[in-house]
Amino acid sequence: MGKSLDKIAEELKNGSKKVQLIYAFNGVGKTRLSRVFKEMIAPKQEDDAAAAAAAEEEEEEEEAKATKVIYYNAFTEDLFYWDNDLDEDVNRKLTIRPNGFTHWILEEEGQGNNIIDLFQHYTSDKLTPRFSEDYSEISFSIERGNEQRIENIKISRGEESCFIWCIFYSLLKEIVETLNIPEAEDRSTNQFDSLRYIFIDDPVSSLDENHLIELAVNIAETIKSSKSDLKFIITTHNPLFYNVLYNELNSKVGYMLDKNEDGTFDLKEKKGDSNKSFSYHLFLKQTIEE
């Protein structure tokens, strides 16, 4: 008999492993699982983590101090929205909803240039983001081969997702490095002292295979560098991303999330990467036939 997403989230919460790596097809429920997990760890009235708009900066910073879980998924992208300048159709920009986490990573930690460099590495060095002085907006320009630059362009959905991931990844690295300092009083900030879980859902939608592999290796290196009690849950629909993470993390076991016809779910333990444990292409063929 299958289980509810709440039951699976509870199993993940109580898991003892540093990393729990989960494969599932798109549409099965990975993003819903991340939301259920977040609500289980930190109900909305207690802590809205990094994925919902905040009203006042002071309130956000107070919430951040008690943050128990941070996650990256489709809802994280809702912190960013486009102002398309519909009247003039000239000054298009990506706007950041006020929140304590981008405030910390951009303004306090000054990671803007590193984020831009990482984004250009994954996309193109001719595509340039520019933060506004108060870090509330980002405009994009692209250089043409004839030394002309087109300002205030609207980037593709995939490029936008990649840019948001670069911000989150910079946040992730800073969190890991901060919590690696054993004594809380020696840390540059104490707003992550209560953090226990990081949930990453499919950050690979817009990348080619080379950059996808590099991203997986970078995530694995960051996780392996974590010396604190942080636990990581990573879900993906991409078998290559799953395989690289599985092998880079020297995992002994991963999981596959399945949805049953009655709406319940199964989280099946899989030993070995997708090539060894569930023969991805054969599994896909079987699923299509069913």
mmCIF file with all atom_site columns, N, CA and C in Angstrom, residues 1-2 259-265:
data_model
loop_
_atom_site.group_PDB
_atom_site.id
_atom_site.type_symbol
_atom_site.label_atom_id
_atom_site.label_alt_id
_atom_site.label_comp_id
_atom_site.label_asym_id
_atom_site.label_entity_id
_atom_site.label_seq_id
_atom_site.pdbx_PDB_ins_code
_atom_site.Cartn_x
_atom_site.Cartn_y
_atom_site.Cartn_z
_atom_site.occupancy
_atom_site.B_iso_or_equiv
_atom_site.pdbx_formal_charge
_atom_site.auth_seq_id
_atom_site.auth_comp_id
_atom_site.auth_asym_id
_atom_site.auth_atom_id
_atom_site.pdbx_PDB_model_num
ATOM 1  N N  . MET A 1 1   ? 0.848  -1.193 0.000  1.00 0.00 ? 1   MET A N  1
ATOM 2  C CA . MET A 1 1   ? 0.000  0.000  0.000  1.00 0.00 ? 1   MET A CA 1
ATOM 3  C C  . MET A 1 1   ? 0.888  1.250  0.000  1.00 0.00 ? 1   MET A C  1
ATOM 4  N N  . GLY A 1 2   ? 0.526  2.243  -0.819 1.00 0.00 ? 2   GLY A N  1
ATOM 5  C CA . GLY A 1 2   ? 1.316  3.454  -0.930 1.00 0.00 ? 2   GLY A CA 1
ATOM 6  C C  . GLY A 1 2   ? 1.164  4.371  0.272  1.00 0.00 ? 2   GLY A C  1
ATOM 7  N N  . LYS A 1 259 ? 4.378  7.485  -8.199 1.00 0.00 ? 259 LYS A N  1
ATOM 8  C CA . LYS A 1 259 ? 2.988  7.797  -7.848 1.00 0.00 ? 259 LYS A CA 1
ATOM 9  C C  . LYS A 1 259 ? 2.086  6.664  -8.305 1.00 0.00 ? 259 LYS A C  1
ATOM 10 N N  . ASN A 1 260 ? 1.241  6.195  -7.403 1.00 0.00 ? 260 ASN A N  1
ATOM 11 C CA . ASN A 1 260 ? 0.331  5.103  -7.705 1.00 0.00 ? 260 ASN A CA 1
ATOM 12 C C  . ASN A 1 260 ? -0.984 5.619  -8.278 1.00 0.00 ? 260 ASN A C  1
ATOM 13 N N  . GLU A 1 261 ? -1.749 4.728  -8.868 1.00 0.00 ? 261 GLU A N  1
ATOM 14 C CA . GLU A 1 261 ? -3.010 5.120  -9.497 1.00 0.00 ? 261 GLU A CA 1
ATOM 15 C C  . GLU A 1 261 ? -4.013 5.674  -8.492 1.00 0.00 ? 261 GLU A C  1
ATOM 16 N N  . ASP A 1 262 ? -3.899 5.258  -7.235 1.00 0.00 ? 262 ASP A N  1
ATOM 17 C CA . ASP A 1 262 ? -4.838 5.738  -6.216 1.00 0.00 ? 262 ASP A CA 1
ATOM 18 C C  . ASP A 1 262 ? -4.404 7.067  -5.606 1.00 0.00 ? 262 ASP A C  1
ATOM 19 N N  . GLY A 1 263 ? -3.325 7.676  -6.147 1.00 0.00 ? 263 GLY A N  1
ATOM 20 C CA . GLY A 1 263 ? -2.882 8.973  -5.643 1.00 0.00 ? 263 GLY A CA 1
ATOM 21 C C  . GLY A 1 263 ? -1.886 8.893  -4.516 1.00 0.00 ? 263 GLY A C  1
ATOM 22 N N  . THR A 1 264 ? -1.568 7.692  -4.057 1.00 0.00 ? 264 THR A N  1
ATOM 23 C CA . THR A 1 264 ? -0.541 7.533  -3.030 1.00 0.00 ? 264 THR A CA 1
ATOM 24 C C  . THR A 1 264 ? 0.839  7.425  -3.698 1.00 0.00 ? 264 THR A C  1
ATOM 25 N N  . PHE A 1 265 ? 1.876  7.358  -2.867 1.00 0.00 ? 265 PHE A N  1
ATOM 26 C CA . PHE A 1 265 ? 3.239  7.395  -3.390 1.00 0.00 ? 265 PHE A CA 1
ATOM 27 C C  . PHE A 1 265 ? 4.074  6.290  -2.756 1.00 0.00 ? 265 PHE A C  1
#
